[in-house]
Short mmCIF file of N, CA, C and O in Angstrom, two decimals:
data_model
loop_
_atom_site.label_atom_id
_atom_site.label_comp_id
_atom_site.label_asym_id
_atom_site.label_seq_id
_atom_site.Cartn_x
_atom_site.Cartn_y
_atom_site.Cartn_z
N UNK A 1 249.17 167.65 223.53
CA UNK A 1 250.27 168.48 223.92
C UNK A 1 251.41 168.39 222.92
O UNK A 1 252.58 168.76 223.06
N UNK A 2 250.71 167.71 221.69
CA UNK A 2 252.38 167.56 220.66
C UNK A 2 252.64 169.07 219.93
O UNK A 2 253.69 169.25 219.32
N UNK A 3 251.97 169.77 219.99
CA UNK A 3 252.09 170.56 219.03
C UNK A 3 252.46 171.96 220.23
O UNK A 3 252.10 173.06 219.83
N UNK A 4 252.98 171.92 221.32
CA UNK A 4 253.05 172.74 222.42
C UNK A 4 254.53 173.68 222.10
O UNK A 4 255.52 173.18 221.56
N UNK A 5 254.47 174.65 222.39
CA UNK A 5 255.99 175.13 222.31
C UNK A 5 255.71 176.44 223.17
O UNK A 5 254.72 176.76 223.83
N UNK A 6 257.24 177.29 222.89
CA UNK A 6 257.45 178.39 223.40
C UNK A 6 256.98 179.48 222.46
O UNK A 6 256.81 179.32 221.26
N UNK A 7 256.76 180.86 223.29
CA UNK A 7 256.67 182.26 222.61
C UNK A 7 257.85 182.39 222.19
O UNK A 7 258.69 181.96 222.98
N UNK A 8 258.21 182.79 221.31
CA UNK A 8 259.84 183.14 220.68
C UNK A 8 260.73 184.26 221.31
O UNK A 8 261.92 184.37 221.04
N UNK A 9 259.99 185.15 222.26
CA UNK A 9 260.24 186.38 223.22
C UNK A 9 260.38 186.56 224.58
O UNK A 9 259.38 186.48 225.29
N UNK A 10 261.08 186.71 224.88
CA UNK A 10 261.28 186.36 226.54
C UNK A 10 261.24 187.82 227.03
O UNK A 10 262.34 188.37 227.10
N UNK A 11 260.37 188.39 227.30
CA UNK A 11 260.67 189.70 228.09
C UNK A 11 261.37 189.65 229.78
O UNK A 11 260.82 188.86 230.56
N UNK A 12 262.31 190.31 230.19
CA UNK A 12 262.43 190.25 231.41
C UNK A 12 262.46 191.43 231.97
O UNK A 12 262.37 192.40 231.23
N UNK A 13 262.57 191.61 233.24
CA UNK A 13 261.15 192.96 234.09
C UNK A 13 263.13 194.11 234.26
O UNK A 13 262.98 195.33 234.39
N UNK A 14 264.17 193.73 234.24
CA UNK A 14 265.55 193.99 234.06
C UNK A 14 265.46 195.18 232.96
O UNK A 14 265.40 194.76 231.80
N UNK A 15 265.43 196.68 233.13
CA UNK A 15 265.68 197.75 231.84
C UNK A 15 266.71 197.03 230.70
O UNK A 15 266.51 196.80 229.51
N UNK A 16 268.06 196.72 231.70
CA UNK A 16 269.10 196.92 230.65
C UNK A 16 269.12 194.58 230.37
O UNK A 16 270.01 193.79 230.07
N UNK A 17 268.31 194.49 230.55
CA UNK A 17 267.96 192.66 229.93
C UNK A 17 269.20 191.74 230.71
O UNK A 17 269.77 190.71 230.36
N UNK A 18 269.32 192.44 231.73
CA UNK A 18 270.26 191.28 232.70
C UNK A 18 269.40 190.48 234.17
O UNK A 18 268.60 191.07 234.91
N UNK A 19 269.80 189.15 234.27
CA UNK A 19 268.40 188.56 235.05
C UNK A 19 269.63 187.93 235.84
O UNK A 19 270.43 187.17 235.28
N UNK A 20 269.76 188.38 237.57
CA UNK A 20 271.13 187.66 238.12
C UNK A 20 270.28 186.79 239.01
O UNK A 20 269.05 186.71 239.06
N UNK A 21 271.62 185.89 240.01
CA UNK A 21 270.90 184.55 240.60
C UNK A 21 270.12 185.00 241.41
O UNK A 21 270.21 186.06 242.02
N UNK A 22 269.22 184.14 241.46
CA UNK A 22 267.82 184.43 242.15
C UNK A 22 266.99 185.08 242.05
O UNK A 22 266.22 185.12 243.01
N UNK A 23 266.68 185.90 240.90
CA UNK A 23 266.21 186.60 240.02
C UNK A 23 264.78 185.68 239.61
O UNK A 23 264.62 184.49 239.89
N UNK A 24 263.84 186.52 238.90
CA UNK A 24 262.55 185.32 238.16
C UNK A 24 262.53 186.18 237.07
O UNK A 24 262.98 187.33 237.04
N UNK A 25 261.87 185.41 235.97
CA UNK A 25 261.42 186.19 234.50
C UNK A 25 260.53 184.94 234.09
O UNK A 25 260.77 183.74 234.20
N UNK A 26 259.55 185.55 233.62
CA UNK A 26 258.50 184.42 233.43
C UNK A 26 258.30 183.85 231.51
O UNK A 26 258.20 184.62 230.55
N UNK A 27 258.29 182.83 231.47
CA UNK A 27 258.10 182.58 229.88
C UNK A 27 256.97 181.75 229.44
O UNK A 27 256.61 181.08 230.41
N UNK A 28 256.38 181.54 228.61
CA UNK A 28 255.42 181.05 228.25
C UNK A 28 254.91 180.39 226.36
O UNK A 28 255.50 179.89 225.39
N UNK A 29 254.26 180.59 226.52
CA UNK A 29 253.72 179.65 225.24
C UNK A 29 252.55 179.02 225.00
O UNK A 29 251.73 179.01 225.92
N UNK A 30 252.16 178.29 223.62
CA UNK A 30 250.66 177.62 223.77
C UNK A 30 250.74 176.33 223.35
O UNK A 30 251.46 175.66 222.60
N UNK A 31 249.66 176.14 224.16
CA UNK A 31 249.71 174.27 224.91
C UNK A 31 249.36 173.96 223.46
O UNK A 31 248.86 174.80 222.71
N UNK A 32 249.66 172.62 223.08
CA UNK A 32 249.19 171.68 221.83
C UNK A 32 247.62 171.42 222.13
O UNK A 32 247.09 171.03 223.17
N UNK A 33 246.96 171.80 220.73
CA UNK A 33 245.58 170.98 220.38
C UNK A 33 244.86 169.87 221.21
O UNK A 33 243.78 169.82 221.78
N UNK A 34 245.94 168.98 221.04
CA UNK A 34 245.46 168.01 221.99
C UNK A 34 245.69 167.94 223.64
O UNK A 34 245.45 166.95 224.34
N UNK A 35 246.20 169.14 224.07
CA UNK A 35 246.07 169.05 225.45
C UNK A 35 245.04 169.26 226.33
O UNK A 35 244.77 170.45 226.49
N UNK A 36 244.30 168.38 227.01
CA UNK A 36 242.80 168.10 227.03
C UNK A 36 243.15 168.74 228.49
O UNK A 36 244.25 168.88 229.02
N UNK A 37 241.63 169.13 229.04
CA UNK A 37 241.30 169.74 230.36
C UNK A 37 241.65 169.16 231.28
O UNK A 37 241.59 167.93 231.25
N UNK A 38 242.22 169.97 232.61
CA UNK A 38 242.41 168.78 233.65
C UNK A 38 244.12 169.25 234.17
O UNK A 38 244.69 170.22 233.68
N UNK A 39 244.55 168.60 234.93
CA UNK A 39 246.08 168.79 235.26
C UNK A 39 247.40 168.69 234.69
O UNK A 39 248.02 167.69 234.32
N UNK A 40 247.79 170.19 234.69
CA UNK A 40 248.85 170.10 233.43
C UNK A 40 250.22 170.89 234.26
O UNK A 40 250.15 171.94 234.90
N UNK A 41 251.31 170.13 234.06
CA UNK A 41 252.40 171.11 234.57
C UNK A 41 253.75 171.12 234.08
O UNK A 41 254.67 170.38 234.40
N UNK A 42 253.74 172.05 233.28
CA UNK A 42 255.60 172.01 232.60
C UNK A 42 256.48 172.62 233.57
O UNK A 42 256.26 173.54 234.36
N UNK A 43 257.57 171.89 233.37
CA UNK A 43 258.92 171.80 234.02
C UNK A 43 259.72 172.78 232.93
O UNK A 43 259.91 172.31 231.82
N UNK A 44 260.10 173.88 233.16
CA UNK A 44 261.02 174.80 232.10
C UNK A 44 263.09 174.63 232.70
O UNK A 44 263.51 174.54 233.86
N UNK A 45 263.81 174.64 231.56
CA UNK A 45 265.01 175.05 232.01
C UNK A 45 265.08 175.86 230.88
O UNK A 45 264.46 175.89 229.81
N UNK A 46 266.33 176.79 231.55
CA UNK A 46 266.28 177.80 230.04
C UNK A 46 267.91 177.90 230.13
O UNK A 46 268.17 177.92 231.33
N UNK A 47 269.09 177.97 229.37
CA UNK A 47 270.20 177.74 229.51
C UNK A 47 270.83 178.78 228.32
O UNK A 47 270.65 178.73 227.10
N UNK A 48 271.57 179.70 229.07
CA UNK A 48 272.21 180.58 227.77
C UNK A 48 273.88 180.30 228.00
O UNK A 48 274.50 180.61 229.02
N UNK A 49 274.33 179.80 227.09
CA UNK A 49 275.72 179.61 226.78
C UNK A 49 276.55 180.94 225.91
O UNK A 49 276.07 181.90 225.31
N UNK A 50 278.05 180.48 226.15
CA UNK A 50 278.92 181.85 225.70
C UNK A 50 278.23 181.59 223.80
O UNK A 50 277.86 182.54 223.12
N UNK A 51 278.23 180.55 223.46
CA UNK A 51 277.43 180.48 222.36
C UNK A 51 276.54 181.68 222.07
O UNK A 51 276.64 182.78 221.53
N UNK A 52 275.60 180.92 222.69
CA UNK A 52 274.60 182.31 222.91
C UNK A 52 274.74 183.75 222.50
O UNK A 52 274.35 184.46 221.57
N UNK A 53 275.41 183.86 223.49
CA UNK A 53 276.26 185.56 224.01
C UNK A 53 277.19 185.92 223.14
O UNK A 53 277.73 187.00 223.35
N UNK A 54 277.58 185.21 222.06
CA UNK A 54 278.94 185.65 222.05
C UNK A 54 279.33 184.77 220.27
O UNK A 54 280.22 185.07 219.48
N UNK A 55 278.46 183.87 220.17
CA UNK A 55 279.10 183.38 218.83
C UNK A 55 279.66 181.85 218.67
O UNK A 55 278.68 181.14 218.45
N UNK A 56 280.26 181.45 218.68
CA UNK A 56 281.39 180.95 218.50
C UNK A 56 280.66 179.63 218.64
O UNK A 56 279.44 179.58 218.45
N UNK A 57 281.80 177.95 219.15
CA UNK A 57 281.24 176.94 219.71
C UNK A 57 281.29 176.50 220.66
O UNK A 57 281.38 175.28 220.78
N UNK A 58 281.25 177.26 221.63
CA UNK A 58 281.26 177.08 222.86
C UNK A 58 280.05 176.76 223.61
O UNK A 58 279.72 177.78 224.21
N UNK A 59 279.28 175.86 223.83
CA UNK A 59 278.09 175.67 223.96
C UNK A 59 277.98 175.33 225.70
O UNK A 59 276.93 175.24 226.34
N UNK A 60 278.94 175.22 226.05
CA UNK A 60 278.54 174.98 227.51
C UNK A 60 277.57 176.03 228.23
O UNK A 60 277.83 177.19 227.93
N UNK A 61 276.67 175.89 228.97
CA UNK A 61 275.99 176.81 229.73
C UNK A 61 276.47 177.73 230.66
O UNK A 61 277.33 177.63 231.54
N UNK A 62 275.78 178.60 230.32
CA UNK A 62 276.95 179.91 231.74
C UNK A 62 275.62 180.41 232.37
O UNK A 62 275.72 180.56 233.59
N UNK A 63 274.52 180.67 231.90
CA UNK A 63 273.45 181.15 232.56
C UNK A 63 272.42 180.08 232.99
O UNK A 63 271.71 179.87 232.01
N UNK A 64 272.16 179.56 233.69
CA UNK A 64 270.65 178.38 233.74
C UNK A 64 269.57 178.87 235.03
O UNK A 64 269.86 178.98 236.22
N UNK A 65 268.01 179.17 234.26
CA UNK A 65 267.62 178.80 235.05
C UNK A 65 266.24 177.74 234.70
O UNK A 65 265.99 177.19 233.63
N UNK A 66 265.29 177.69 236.34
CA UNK A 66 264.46 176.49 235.84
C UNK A 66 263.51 177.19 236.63
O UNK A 66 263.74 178.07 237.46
N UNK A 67 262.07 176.54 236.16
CA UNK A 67 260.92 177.02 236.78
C UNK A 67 259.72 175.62 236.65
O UNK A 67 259.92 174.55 236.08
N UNK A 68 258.90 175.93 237.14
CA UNK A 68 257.78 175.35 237.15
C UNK A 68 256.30 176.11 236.65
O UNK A 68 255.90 177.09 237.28
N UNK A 69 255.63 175.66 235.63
CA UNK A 69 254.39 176.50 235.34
C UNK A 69 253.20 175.50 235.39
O UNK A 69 253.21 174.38 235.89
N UNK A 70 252.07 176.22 234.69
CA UNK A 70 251.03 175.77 234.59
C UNK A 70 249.63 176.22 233.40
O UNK A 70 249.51 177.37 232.98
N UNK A 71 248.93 175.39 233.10
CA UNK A 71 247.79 176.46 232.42
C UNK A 71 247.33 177.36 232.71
O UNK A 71 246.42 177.20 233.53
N UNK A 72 247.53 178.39 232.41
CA UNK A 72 246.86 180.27 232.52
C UNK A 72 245.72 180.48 231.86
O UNK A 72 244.83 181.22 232.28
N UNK A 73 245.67 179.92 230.94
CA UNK A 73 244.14 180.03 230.08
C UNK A 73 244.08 178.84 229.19
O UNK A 73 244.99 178.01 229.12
N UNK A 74 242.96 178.79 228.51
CA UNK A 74 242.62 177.65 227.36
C UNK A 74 243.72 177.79 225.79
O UNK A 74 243.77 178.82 225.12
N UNK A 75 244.31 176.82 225.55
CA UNK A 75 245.80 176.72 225.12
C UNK A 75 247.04 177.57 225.44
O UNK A 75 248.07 177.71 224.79
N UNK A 76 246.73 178.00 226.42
CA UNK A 76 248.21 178.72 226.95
C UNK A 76 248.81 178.12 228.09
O UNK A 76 248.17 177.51 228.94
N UNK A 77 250.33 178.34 228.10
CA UNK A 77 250.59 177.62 229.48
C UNK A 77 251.93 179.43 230.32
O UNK A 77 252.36 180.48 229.87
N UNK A 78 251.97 178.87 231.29
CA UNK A 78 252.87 179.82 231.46
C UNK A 78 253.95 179.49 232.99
O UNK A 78 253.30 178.93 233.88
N UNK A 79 255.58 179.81 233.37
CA UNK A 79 255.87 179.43 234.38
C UNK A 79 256.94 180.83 234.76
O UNK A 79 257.49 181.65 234.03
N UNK A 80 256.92 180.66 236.16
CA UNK A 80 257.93 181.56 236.25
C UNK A 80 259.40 180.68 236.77
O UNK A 80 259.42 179.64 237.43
N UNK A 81 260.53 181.39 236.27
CA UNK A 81 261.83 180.83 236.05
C UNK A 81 262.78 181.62 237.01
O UNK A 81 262.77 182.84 237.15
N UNK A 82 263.68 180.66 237.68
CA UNK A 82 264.78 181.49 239.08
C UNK A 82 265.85 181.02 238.14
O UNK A 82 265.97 179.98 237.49
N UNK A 83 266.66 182.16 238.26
CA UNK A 83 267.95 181.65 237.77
C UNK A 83 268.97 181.65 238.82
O UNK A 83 269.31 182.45 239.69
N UNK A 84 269.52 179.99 238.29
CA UNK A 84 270.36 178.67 239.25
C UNK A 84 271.45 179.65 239.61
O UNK A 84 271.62 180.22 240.69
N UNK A 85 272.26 179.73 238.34
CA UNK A 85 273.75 180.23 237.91
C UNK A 85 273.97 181.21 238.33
O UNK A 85 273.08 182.06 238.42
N UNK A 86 275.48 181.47 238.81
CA UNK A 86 276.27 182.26 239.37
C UNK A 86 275.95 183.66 238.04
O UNK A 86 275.64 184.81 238.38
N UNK A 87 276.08 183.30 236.87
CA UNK A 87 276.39 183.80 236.06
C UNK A 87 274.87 184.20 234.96
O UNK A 87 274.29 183.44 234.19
N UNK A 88 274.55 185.71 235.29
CA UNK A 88 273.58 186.07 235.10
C UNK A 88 272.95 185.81 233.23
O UNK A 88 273.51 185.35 232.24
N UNK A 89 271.83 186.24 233.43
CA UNK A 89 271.07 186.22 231.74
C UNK A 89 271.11 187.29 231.17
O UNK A 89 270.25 188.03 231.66
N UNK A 90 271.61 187.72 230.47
CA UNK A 90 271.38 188.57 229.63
C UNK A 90 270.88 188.62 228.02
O UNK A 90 270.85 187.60 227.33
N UNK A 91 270.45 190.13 227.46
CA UNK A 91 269.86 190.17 226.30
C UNK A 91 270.67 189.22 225.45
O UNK A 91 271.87 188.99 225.62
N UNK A 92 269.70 188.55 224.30
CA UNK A 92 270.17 188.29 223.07
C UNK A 92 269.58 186.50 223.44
O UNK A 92 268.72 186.18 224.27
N UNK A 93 270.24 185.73 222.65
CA UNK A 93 270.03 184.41 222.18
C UNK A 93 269.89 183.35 223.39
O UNK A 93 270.60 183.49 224.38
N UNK A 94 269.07 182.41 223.31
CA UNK A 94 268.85 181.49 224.68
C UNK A 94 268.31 180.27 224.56
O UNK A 94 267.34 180.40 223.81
N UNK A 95 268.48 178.51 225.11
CA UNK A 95 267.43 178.37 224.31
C UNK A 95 266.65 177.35 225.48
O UNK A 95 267.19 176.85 226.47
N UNK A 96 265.33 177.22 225.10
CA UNK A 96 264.46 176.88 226.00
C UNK A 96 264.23 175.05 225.85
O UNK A 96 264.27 174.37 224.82
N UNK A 97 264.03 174.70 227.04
CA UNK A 97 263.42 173.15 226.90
C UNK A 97 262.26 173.14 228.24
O UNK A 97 262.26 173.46 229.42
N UNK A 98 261.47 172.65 227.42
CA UNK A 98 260.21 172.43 228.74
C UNK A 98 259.63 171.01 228.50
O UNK A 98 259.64 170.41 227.43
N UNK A 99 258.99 170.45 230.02
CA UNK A 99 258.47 169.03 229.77
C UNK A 99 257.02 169.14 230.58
O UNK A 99 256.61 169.46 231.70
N UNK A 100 256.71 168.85 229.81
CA UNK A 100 254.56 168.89 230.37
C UNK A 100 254.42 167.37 230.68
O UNK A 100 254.88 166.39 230.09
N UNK A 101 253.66 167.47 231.75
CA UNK A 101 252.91 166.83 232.18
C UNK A 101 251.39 166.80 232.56
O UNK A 101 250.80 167.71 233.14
N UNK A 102 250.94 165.81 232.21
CA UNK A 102 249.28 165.70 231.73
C UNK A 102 248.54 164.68 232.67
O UNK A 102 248.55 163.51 232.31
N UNK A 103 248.03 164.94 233.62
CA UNK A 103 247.22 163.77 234.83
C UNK A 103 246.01 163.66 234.41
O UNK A 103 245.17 164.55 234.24
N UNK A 104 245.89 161.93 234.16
CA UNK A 104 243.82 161.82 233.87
C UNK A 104 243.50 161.65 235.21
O UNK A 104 244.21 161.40 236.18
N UNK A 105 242.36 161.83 235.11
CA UNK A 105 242.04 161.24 236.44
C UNK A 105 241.34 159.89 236.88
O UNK A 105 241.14 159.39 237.99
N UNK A 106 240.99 159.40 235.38
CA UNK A 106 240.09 158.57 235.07
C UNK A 106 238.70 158.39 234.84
O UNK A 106 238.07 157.36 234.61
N UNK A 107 238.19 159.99 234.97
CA UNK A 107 236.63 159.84 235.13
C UNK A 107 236.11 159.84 233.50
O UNK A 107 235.06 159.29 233.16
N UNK A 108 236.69 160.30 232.89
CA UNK A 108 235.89 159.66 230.99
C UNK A 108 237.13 158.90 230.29
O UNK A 108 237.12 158.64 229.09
N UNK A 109 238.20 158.56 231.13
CA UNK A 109 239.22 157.65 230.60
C UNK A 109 240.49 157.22 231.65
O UNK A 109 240.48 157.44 232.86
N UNK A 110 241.32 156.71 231.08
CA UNK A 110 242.03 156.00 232.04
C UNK A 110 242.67 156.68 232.91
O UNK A 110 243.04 157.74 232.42
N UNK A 111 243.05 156.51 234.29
CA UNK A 111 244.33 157.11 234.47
C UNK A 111 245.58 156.68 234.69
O UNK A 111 246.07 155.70 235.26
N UNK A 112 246.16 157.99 233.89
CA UNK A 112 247.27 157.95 234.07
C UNK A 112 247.99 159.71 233.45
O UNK A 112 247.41 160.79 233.50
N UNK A 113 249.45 159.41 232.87
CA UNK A 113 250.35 160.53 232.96
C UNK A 113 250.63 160.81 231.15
O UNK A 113 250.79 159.93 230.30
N UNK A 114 250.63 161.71 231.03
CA UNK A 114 250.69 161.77 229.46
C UNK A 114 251.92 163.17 229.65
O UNK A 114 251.72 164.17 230.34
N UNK A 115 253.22 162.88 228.82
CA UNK A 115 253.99 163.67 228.72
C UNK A 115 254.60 164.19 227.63
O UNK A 115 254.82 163.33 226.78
N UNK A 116 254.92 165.24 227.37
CA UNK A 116 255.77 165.57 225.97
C UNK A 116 256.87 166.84 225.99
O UNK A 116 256.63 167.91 226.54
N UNK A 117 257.77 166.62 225.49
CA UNK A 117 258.99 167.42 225.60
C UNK A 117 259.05 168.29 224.51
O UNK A 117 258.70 167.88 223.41
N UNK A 118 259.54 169.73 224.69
CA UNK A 118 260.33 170.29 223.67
C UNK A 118 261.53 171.56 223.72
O UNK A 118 261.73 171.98 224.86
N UNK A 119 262.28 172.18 222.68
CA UNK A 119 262.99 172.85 222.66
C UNK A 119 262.89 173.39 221.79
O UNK A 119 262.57 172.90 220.71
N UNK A 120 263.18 174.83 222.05
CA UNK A 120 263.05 175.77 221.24
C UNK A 120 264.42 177.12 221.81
O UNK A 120 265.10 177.35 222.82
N UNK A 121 264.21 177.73 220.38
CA UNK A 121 265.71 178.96 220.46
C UNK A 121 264.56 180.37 220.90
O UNK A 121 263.49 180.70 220.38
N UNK A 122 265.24 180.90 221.95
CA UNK A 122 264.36 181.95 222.55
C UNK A 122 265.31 183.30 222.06
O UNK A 122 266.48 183.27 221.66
N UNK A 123 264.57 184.25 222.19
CA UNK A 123 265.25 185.61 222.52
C UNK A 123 264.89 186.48 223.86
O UNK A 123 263.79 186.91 224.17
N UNK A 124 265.99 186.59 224.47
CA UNK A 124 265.42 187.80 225.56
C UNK A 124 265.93 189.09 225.59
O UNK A 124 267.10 189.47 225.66
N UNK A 125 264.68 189.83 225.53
CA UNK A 125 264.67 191.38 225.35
C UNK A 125 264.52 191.63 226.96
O UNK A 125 264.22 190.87 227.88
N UNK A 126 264.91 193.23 226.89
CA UNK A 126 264.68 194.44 228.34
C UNK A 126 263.42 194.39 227.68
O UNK A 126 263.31 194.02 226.51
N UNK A 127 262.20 194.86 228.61
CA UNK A 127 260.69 195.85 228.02
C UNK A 127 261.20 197.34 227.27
O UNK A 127 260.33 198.11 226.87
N UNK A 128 262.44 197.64 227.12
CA UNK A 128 261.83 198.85 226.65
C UNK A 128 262.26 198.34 225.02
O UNK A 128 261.79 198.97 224.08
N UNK A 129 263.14 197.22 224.79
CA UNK A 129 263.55 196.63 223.30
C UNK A 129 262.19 195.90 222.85
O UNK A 129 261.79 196.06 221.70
N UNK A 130 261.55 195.19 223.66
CA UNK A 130 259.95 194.72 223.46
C UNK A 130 259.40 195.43 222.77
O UNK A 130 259.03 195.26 221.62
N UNK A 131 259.27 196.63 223.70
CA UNK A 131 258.06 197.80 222.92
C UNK A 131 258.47 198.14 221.44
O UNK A 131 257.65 198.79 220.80
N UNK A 132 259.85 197.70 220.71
CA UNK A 132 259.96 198.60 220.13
C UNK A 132 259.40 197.52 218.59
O UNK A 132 259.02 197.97 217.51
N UNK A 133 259.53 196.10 218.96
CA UNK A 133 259.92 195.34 218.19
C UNK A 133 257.75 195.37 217.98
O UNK A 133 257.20 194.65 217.14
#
């Protein structure tokens, strides 16, 4: 799972790319090489600051949300995400952190929990800015 990250594209199901509280938009990515068969589950937060939005250094978060995913296919993972914050998502700059988790079970090796973290700078588009890109 070391080599795991995000898609660089966040589509959200929103025309004009605004995602308010309680809202979902799903994100995804492909699992690392070494993430072997069996039980896998990333923890996503996704946090867009006036940074973000707007420039400057203002990095505090104004948008957050978090989700829970899972493997969708063989090296892919995928989760869907509620957003926490009062203060909705919109298009442009965002950036992602997710934490996987890996259960053996013990039957061709030990068990236990194998985990790995990462972060990455996202973009979120409306679908109709998707299509175009």
């Amino acid at each position: 799972m070391s080599t795991s990250q995000f898609d660089g594209t966040v589509t959200v199901p929103n025309s004009q790319g605004i995602v308010p509280k309680g809202e979902t938009f799903s994100v995804g990515g492909q699992l690392g090489d070494d993430a072997q068969e069996g039980e896998i589950r990333i923890f996503v937060m996704i946090q867009q600051s006036q940074h973000d939005k707007n420039g400057g250094t203002d990095t505090t978060p104004l948008a957050i949300g978090q989700g829970l995913g899972t493997r969708v296919a063989t090296g892919k993972w995928e989760a869907e995400v509620t957003v926490q914050s009062d203060t909705a998502f919109e298009k442009g700059s965002a950036v992602g952190t997710a934490l996987s988790v890996q259960y053996s079970s013990g039957k061709d090796e030990a068990i236990g929990f194998e985990t790995y973290a990462w972060t990455a700078q996202l973009m979120i588009k409306s679908p109709d800015a998707a299509s175009e890109t």
